[in-house]
PDB file of C-alpha atoms in Angstrom:
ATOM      1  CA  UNK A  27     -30.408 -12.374  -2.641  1.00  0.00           C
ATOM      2  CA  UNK A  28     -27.795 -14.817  -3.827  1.00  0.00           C
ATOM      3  CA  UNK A  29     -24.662 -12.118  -4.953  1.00  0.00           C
ATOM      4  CA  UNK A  30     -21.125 -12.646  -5.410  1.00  0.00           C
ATOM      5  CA  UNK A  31     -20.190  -9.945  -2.554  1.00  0.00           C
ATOM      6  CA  UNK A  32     -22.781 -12.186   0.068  1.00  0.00           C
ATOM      7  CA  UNK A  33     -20.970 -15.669  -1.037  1.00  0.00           C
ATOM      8  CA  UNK A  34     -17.209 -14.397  -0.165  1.00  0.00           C
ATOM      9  CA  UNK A  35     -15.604 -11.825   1.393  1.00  0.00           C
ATOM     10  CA  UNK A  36     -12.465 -11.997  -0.756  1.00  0.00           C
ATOM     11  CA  UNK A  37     -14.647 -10.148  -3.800  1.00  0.00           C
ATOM     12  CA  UNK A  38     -15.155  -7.080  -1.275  1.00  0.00           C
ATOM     13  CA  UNK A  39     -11.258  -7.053  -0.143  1.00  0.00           C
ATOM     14  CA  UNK A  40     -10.148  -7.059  -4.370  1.00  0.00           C
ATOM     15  CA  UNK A  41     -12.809  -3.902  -4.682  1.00  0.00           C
ATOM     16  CA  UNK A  42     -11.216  -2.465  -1.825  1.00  0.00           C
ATOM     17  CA  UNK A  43      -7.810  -2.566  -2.315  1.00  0.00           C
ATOM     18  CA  UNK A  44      -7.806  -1.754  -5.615  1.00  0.00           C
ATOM     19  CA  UNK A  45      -9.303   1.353  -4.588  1.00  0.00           C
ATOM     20  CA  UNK A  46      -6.117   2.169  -1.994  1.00  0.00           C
ATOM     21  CA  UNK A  47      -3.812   1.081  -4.494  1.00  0.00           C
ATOM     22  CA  UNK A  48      -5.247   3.549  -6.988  1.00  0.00           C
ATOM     23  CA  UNK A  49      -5.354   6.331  -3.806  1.00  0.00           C
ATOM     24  CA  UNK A  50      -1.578   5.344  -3.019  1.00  0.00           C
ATOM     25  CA  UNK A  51      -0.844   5.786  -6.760  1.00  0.00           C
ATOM     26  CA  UNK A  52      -2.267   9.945  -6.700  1.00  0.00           C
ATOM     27  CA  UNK A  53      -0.655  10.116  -3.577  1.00  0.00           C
ATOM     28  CA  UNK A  54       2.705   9.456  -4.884  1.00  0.00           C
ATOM     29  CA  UNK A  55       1.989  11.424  -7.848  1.00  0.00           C
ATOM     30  CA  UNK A  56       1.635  14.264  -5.647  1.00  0.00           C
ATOM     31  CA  UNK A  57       4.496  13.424  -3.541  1.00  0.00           C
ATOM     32  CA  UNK A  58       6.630  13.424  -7.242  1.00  0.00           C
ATOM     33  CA  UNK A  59       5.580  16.578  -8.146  1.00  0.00           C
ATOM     34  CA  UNK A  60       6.410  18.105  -4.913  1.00  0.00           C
ATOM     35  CA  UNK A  61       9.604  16.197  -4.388  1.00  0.00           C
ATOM     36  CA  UNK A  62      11.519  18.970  -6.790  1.00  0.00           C
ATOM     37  CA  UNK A  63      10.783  21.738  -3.618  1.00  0.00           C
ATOM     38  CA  UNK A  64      10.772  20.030  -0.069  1.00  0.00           C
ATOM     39  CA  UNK A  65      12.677  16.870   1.199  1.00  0.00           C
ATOM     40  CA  UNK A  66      11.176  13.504   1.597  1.00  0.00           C
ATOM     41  CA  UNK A  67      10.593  13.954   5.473  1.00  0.00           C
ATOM     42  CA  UNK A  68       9.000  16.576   5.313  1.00  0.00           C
ATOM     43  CA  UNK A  69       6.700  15.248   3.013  1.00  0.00           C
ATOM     44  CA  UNK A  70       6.350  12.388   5.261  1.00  0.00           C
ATOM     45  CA  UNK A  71       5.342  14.540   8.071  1.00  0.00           C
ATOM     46  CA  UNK A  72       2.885  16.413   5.793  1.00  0.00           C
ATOM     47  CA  UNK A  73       1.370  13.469   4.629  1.00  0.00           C
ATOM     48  CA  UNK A  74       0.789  11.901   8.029  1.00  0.00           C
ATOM     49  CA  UNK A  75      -0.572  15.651   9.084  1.00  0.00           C
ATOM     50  CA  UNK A  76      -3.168  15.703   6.659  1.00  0.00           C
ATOM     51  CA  UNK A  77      -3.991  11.917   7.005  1.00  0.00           C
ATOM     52  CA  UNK A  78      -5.264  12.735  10.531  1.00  0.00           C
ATOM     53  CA  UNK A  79      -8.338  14.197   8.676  1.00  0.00           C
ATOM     54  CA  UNK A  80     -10.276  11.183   6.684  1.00  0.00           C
ATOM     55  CA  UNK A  81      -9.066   8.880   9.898  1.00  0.00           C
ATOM     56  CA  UNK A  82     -10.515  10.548  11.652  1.00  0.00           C
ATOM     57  CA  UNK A  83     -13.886  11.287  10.371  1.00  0.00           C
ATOM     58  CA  UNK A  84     -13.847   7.572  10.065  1.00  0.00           C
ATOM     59  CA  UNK A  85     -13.651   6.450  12.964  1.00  0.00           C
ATOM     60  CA  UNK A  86     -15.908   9.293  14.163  1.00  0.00           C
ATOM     61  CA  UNK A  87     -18.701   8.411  11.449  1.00  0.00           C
ATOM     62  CA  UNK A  88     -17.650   4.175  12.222  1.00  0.00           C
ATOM     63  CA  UNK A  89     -20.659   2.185  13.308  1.00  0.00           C
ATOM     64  CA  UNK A  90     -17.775  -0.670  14.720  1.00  0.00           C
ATOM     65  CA  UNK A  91     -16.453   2.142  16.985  1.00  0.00           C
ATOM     66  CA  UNK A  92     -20.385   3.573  18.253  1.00  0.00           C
ATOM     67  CA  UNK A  93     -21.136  -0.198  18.743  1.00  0.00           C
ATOM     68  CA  UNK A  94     -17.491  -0.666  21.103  1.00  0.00           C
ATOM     69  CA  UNK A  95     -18.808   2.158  23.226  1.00  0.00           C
ATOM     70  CA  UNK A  96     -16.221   4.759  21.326  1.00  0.00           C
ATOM     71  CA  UNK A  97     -13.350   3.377  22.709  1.00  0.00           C
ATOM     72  CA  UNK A  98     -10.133   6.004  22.409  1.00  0.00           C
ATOM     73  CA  UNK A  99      -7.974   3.374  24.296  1.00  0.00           C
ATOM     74  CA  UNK A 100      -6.279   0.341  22.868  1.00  0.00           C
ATOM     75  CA  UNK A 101      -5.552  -2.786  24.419  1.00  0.00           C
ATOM     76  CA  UNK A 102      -2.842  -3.679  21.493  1.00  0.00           C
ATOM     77  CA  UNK A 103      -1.640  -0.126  21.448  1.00  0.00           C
ATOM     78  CA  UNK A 104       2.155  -1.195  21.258  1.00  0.00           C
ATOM     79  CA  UNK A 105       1.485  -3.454  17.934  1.00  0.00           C
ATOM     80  CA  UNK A 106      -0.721  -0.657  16.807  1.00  0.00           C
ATOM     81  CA  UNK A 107       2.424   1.793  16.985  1.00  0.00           C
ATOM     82  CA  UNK A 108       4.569  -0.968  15.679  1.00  0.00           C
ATOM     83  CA  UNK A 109       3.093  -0.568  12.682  1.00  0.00           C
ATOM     84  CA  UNK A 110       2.821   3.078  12.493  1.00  0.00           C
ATOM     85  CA  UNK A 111       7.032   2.787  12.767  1.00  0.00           C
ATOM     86  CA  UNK A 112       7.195   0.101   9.883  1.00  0.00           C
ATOM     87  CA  UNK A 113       4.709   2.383   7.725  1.00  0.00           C
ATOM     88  CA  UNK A 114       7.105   5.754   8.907  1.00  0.00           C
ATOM     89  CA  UNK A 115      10.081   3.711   7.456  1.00  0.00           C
ATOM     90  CA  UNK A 116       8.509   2.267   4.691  1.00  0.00           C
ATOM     91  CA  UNK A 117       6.624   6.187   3.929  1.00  0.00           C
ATOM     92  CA  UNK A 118      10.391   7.734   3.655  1.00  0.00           C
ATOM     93  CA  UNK A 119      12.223   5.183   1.508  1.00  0.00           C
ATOM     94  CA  UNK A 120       9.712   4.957  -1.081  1.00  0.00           C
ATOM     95  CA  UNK A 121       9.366   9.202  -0.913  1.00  0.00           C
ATOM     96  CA  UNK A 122      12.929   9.388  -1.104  1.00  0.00           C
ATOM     97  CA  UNK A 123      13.265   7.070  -3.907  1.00  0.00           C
ATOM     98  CA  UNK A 124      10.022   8.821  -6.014  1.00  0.00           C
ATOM     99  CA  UNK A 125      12.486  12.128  -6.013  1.00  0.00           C
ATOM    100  CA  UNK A 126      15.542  10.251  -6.879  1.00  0.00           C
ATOM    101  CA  UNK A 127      13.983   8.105  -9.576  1.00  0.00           C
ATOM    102  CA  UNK A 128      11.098   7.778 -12.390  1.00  0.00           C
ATOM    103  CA  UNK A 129       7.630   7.537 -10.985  1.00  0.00           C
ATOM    104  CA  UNK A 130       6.914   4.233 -12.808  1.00  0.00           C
ATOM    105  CA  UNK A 131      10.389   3.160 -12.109  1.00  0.00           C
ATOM    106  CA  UNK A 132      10.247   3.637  -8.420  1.00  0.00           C
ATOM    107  CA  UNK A 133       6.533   2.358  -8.083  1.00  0.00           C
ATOM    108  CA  UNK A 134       7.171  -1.007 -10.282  1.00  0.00           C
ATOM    109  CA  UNK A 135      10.440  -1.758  -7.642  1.00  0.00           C
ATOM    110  CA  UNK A 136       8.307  -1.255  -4.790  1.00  0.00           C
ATOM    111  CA  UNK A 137       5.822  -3.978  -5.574  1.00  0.00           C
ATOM    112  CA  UNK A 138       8.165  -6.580  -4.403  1.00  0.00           C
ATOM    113  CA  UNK A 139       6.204  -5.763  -1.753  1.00  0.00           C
ATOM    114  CA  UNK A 140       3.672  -8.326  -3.030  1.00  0.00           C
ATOM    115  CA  UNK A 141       6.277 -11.011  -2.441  1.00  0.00           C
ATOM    116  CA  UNK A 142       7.221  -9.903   0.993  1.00  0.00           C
ATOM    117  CA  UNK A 143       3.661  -9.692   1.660  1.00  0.00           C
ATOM    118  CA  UNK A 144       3.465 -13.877   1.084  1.00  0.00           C
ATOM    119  CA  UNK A 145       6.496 -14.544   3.429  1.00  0.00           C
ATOM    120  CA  UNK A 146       5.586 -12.692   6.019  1.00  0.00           C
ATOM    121  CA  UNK A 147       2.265 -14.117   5.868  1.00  0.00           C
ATOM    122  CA  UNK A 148       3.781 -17.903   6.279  1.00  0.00           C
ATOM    123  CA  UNK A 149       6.175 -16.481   9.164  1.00  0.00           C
ATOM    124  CA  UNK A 150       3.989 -13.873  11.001  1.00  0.00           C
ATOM    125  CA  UNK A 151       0.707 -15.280  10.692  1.00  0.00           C
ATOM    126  CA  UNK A 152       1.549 -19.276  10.160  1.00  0.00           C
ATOM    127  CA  UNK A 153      -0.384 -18.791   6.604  1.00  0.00           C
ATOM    128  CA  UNK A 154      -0.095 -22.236   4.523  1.00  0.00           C
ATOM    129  CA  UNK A 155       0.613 -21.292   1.107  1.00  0.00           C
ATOM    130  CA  UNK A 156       0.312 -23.676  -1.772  1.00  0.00           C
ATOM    131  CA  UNK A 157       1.440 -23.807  -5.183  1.00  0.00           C
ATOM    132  CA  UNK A 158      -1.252 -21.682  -6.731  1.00  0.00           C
ATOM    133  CA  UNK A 159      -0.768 -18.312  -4.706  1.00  0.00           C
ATOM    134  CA  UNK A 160       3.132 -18.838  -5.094  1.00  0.00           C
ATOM    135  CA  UNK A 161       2.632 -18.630  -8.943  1.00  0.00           C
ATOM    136  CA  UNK A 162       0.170 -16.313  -9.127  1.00  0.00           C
ATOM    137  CA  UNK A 163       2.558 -13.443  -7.585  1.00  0.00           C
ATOM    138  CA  UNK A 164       5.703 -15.055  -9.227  1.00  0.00           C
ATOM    139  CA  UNK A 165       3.361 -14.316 -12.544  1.00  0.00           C
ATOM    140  CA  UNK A 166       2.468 -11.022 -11.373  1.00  0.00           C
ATOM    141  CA  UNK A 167       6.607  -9.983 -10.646  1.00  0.00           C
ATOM    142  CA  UNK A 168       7.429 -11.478 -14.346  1.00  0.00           C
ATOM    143  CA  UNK A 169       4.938  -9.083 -15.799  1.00  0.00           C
ATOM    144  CA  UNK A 170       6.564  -6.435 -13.672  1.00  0.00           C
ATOM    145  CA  UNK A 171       9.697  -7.227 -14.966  1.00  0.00           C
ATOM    146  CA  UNK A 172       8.734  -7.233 -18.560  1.00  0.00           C
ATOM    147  CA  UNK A 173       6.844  -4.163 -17.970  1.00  0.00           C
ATOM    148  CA  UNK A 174       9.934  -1.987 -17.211  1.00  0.00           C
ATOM    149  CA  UNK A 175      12.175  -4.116 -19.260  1.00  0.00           C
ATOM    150  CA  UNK A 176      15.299  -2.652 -16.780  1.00  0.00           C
ATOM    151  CA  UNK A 177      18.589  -1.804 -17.757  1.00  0.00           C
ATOM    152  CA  UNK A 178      21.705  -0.953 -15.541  1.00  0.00           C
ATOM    153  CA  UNK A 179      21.036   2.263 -14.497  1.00  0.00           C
ATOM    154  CA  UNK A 180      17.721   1.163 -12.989  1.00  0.00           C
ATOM    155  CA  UNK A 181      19.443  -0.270 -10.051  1.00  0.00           C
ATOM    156  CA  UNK A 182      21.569   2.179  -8.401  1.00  0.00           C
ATOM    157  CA  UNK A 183      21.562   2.571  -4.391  1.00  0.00           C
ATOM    158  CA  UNK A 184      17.822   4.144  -4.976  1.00  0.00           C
ATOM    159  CA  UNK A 185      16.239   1.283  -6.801  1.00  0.00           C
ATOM    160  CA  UNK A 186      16.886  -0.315  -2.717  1.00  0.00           C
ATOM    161  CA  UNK A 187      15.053   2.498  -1.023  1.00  0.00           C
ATOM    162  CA  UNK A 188      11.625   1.379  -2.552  1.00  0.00           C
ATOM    163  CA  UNK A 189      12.795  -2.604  -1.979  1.00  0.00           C
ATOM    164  CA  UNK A 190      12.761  -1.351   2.050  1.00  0.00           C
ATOM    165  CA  UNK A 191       9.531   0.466   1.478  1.00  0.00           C
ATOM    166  CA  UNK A 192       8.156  -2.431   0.080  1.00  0.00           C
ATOM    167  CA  UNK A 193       9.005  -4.722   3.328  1.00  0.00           C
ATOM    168  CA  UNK A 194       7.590  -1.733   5.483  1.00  0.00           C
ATOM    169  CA  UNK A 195       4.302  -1.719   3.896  1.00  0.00           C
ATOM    170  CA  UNK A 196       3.890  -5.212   3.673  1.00  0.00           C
ATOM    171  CA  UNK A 197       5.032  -5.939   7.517  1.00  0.00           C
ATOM    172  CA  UNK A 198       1.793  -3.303   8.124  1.00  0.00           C
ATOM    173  CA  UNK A 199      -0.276  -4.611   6.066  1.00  0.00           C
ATOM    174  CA  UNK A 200       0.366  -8.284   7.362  1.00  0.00           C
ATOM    175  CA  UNK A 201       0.551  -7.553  11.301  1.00  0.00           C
ATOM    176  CA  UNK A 202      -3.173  -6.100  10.609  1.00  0.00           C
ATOM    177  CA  UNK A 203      -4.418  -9.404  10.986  1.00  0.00           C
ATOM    178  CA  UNK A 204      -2.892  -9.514  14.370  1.00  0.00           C
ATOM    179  CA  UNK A 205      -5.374  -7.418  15.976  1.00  0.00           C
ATOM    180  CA  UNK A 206      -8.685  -8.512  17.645  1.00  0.00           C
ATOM    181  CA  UNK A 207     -11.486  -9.164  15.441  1.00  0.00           C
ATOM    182  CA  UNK A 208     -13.742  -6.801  17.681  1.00  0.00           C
ATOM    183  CA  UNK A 209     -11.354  -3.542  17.221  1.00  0.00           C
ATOM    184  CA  UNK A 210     -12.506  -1.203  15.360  1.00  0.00           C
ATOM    185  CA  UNK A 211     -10.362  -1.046  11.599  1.00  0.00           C
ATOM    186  CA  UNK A 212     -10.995   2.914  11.738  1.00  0.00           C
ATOM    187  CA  UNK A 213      -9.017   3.190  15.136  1.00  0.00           C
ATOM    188  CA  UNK A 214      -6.370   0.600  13.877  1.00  0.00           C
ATOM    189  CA  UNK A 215      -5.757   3.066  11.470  1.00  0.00           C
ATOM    190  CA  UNK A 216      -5.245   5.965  13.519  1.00  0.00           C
ATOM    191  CA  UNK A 217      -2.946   4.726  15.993  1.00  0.00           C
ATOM    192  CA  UNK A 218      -0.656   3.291  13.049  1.00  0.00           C
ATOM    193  CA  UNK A 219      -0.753   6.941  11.466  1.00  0.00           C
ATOM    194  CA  UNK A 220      -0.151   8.673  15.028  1.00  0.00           C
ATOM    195  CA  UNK A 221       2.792   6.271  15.026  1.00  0.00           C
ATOM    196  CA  UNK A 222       4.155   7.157  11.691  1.00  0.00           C
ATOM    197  CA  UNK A 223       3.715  11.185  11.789  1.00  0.00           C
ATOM    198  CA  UNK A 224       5.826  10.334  15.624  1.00  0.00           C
ATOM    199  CA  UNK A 225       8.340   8.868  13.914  1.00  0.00           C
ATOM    200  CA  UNK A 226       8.221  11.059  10.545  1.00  0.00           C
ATOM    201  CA  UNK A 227       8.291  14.150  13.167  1.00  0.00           C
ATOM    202  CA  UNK A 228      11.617  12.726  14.808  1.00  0.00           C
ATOM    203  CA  UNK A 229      13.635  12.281  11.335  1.00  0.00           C
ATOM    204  CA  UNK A 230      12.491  16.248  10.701  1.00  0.00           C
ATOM    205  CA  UNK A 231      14.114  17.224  14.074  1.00  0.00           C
ATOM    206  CA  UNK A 232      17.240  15.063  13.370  1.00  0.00           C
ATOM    207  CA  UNK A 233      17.941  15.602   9.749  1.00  0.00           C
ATOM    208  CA  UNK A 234      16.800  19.647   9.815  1.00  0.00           C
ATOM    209  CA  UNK A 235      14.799  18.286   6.612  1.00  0.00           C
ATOM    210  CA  UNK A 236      12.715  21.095   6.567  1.00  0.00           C
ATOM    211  CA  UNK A 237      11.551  23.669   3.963  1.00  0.00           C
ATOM    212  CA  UNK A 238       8.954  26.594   4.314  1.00  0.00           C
ATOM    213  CA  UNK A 239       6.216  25.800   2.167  1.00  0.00           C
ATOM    214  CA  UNK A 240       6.059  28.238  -0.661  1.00  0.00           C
ATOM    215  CA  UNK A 241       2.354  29.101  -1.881  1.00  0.00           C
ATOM    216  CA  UNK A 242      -0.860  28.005  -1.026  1.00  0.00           C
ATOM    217  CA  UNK A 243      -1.377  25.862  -4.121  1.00  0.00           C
ATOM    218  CA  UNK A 244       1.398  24.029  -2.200  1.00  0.00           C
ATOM    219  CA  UNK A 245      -0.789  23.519   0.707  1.00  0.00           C
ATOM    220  CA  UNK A 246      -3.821  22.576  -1.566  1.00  0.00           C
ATOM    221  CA  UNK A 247      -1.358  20.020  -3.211  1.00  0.00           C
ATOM    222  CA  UNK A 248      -0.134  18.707   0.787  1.00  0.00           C
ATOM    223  CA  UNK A 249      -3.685  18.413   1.536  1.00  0.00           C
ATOM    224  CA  UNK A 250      -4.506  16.932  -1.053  1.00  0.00           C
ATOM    225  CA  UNK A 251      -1.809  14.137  -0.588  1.00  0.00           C
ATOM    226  CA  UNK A 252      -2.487  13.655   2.656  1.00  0.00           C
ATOM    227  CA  UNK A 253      -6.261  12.687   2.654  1.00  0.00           C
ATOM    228  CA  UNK A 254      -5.068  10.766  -0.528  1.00  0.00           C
ATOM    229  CA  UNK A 255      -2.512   8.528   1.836  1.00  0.00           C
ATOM    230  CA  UNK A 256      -4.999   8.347   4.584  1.00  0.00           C
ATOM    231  CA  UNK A 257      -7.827   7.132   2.551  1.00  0.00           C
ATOM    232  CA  UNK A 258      -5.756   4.807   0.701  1.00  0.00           C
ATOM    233  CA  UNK A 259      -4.752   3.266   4.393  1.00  0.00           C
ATOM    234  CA  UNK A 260      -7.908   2.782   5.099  1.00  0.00           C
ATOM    235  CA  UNK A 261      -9.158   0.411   2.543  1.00  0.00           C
ATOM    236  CA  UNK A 262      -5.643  -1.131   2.594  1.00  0.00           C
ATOM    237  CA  UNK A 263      -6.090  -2.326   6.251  1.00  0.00           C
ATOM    238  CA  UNK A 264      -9.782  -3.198   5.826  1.00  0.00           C
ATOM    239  CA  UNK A 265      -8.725  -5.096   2.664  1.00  0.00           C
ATOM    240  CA  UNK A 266      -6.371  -7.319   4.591  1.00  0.00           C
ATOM    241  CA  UNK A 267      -8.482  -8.248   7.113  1.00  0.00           C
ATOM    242  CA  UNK A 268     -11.369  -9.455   5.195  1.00  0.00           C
ATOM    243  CA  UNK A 269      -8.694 -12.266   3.889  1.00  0.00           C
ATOM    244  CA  UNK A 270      -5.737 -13.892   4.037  1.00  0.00           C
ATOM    245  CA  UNK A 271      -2.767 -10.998   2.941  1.00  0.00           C
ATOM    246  CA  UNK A 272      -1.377 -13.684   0.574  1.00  0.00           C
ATOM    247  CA  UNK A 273      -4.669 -13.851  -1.142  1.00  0.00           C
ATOM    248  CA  UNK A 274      -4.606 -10.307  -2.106  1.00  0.00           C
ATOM    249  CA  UNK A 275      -0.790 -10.319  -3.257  1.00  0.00           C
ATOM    250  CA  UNK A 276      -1.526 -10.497  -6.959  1.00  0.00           C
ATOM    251  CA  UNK A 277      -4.013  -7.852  -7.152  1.00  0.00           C
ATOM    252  CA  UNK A 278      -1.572  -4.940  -5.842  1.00  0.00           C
ATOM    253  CA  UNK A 279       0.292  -5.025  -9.199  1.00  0.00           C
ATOM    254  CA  UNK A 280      -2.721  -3.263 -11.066  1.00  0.00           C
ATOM    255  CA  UNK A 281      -0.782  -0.177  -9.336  1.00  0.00           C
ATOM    256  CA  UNK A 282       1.140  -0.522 -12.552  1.00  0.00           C
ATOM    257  CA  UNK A 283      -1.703   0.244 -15.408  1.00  0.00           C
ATOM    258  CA  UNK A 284      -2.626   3.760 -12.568  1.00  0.00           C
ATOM    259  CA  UNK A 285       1.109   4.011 -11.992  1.00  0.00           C
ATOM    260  CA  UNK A 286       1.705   4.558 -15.956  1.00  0.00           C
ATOM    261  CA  UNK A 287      -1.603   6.559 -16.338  1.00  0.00           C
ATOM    262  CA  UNK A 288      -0.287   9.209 -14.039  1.00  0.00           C
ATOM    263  CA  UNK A 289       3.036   9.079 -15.347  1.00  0.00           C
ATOM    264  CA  UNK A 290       1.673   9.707 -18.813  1.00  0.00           C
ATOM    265  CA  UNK A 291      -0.873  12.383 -17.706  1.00  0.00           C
ATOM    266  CA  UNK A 292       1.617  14.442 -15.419  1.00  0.00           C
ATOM    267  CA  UNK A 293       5.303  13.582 -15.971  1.00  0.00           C
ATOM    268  CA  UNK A 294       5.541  13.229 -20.397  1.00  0.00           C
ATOM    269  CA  UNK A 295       5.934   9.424 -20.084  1.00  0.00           C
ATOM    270  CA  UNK A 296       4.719   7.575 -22.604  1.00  0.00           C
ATOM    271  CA  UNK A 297       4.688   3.671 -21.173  1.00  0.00           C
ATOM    272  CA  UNK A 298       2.285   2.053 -22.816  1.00  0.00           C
ATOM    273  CA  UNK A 299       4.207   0.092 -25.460  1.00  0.00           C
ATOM    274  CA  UNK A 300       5.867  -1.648 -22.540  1.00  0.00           C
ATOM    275  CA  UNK A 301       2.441  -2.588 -21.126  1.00  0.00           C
ATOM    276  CA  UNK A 302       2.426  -5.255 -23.527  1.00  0.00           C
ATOM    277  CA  UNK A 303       2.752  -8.244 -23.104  1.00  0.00           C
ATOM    278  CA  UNK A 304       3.485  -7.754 -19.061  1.00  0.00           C
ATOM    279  CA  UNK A 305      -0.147  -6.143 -18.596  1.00  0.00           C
ATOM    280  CA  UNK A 306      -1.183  -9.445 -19.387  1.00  0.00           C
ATOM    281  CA  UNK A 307       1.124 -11.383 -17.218  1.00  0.00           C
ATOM    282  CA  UNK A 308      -0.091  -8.853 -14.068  1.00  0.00           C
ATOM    283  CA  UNK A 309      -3.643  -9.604 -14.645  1.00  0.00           C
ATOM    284  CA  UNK A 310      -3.112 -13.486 -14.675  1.00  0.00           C
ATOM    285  CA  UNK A 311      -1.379 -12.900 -11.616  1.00  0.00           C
ATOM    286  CA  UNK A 312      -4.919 -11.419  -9.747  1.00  0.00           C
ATOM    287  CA  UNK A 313      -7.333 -13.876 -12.169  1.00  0.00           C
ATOM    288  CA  UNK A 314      -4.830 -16.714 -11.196  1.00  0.00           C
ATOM    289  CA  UNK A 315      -5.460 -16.281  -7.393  1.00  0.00           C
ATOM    290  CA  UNK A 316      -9.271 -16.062  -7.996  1.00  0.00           C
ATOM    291  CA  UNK A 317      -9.266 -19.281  -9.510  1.00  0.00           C
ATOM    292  CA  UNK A 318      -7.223 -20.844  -6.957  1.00  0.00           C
ATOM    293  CA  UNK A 319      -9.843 -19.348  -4.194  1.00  0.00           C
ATOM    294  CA  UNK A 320     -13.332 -21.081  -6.011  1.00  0.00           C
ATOM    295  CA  UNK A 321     -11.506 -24.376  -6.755  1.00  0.00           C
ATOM    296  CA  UNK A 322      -9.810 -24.586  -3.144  1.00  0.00           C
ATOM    297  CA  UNK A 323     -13.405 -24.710  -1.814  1.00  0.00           C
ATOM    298  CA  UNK A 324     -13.969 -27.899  -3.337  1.00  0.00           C
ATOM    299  CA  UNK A 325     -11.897 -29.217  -0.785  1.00  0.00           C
ATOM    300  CA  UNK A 326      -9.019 -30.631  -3.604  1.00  0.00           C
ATOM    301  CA  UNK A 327      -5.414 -30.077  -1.981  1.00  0.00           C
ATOM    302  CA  UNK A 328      -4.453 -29.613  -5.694  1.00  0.00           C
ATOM    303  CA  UNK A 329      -5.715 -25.919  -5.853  1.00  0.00           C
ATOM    304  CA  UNK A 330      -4.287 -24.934  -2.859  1.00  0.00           C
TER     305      UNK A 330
END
């Protein structure tokens, strides 16, 4: 059986991550509607908490990890908690920023992420990038732009917090590709989260940012964020390393079309006359890179 998923790998990393994007988009929903009661640490700490669960019954249910002999121990255990430290970072900027700011807003900023995503790519991983991929997320960021059409009061000192989230996120998602082939994604995953609840746990105990949870619809809503966040990690790190990062880029602004959804659904915005005509420019962005990938294989330096 001849089928698009059998002939490249980069079809199963779009399906993928668009599913973690849409995750991380309910997540931070959640983490809006919340934001009004506890502080962003504590929803950091939460989050991480209840992220243990789906990691864990992944790795536990992994056929990678039965095959490795269950291994608990990892050899790249430092880079591992590296990026559990850029994700803690990167988790309380953009939580910060989702109380401080519109949920759109704040989630449009943060996909500069797809741009720090290409750079790091060229400087961590020695990625060449051609012509093609660099317009297909500079379309993607001009579609962004005319999306949210922003005015002054968009960039205050919170429309940087989700700018830092954004180069926490990608510098995880990009150092994924720095592990061994053999390791198991599923324990990747969990060693990055046991690094961000460590270091979500420490800015707790230093900033007192805490706040007794009020009801138990509360702790259905934490839970709920939580395996949300986990999940969404997940297919985020198995996304990236089925490709190149830079590949993938474009296809993280379809956040924006889930991003307005919510927003609509939950929060009375009503976006979608600035959809048009950015939608358009976002989904270039992702077709754009597709292209790029089917004519590169022909070899021509021209598509690259």
């Amino acid at each position: 059986m001849n089928t698009l998923t059998q002939k490249s790998p980069l079809f199963n990393a779009i399906v993928i991550i668009m599913l973690a994007i849409f995750l991380f988009d309910v997540m931070g929903a959640i983490i809006k509607h919340l934001g009004a009661r506890y502080p962003a640490q504590q929803l950091s700490m939460l989050r991480n908490v209840f992220g243990l669960i789906p990691s864990v019954l992944v790795l536990f249910y992994s056929s990678g990890w039965r095959e490795a002999g269950r291994p608990v121990r990892l050899v790249q255990w430092k880079l591992a908690i590296a990026r559990g430290g850029f994700v803690a970072i990167a988790q309380f900027c953009f939580y910060l920023s989702l109380i401080h700011m519109e949920f759109a807003t704040a989630s449009t900023i943060a996909f500069s992420g797809a741009l720090f995503v290409t750079l790091l790519s060229i400087l961590i991983l020695g990625h060449r990038v051609g012509i093609w991929r660099w317009s297909a997320v500079g379309v993607g960021f001009v579609g962004i732009v005319l999306v949210m059409r922003p005015d002054a009061d968009s960039f205050n000192v919170y429309a940087l917090l989700p700018v830092c989230a954004a180069l926490g996120y990608a510098a995880s998602s990009v150092t994924a590709q720095l592990f061994d082939k053999s390791v198991p994604t599923a324990l990747i995953n969990l060693y990055a989260l046991a690094g961000a609840l460590t270091g979500a746990v420490m800015l707790v105990v230093f900033t007192g940012g805490y706040v007794e949870v009020a009801t138990y619809q509360d702790w259905l809503w934490l839970l709920a964020m939580g395996v949300a966040g986990g999940s969404a990690v997940f297919c985020l790190v198995t996304a990236y390393r089925l490709t190149a990062p830079s590949n993938l880029a474009p296809f993280e602004y379809f956040s924006i079309p889930f991003a307005f959804l919510l927003g609509w659904m939950f929060f009375d915005e009503a976006p979608f006359h600035r959809l048009i005509p950015g939608v358009f420019f976002i989904i270039g962005g992702g077709l754009l890179i597709v292209w790029r990938e089917r004519k590169a294989k022909t070899g021509d330096p021209l598509y690259d």
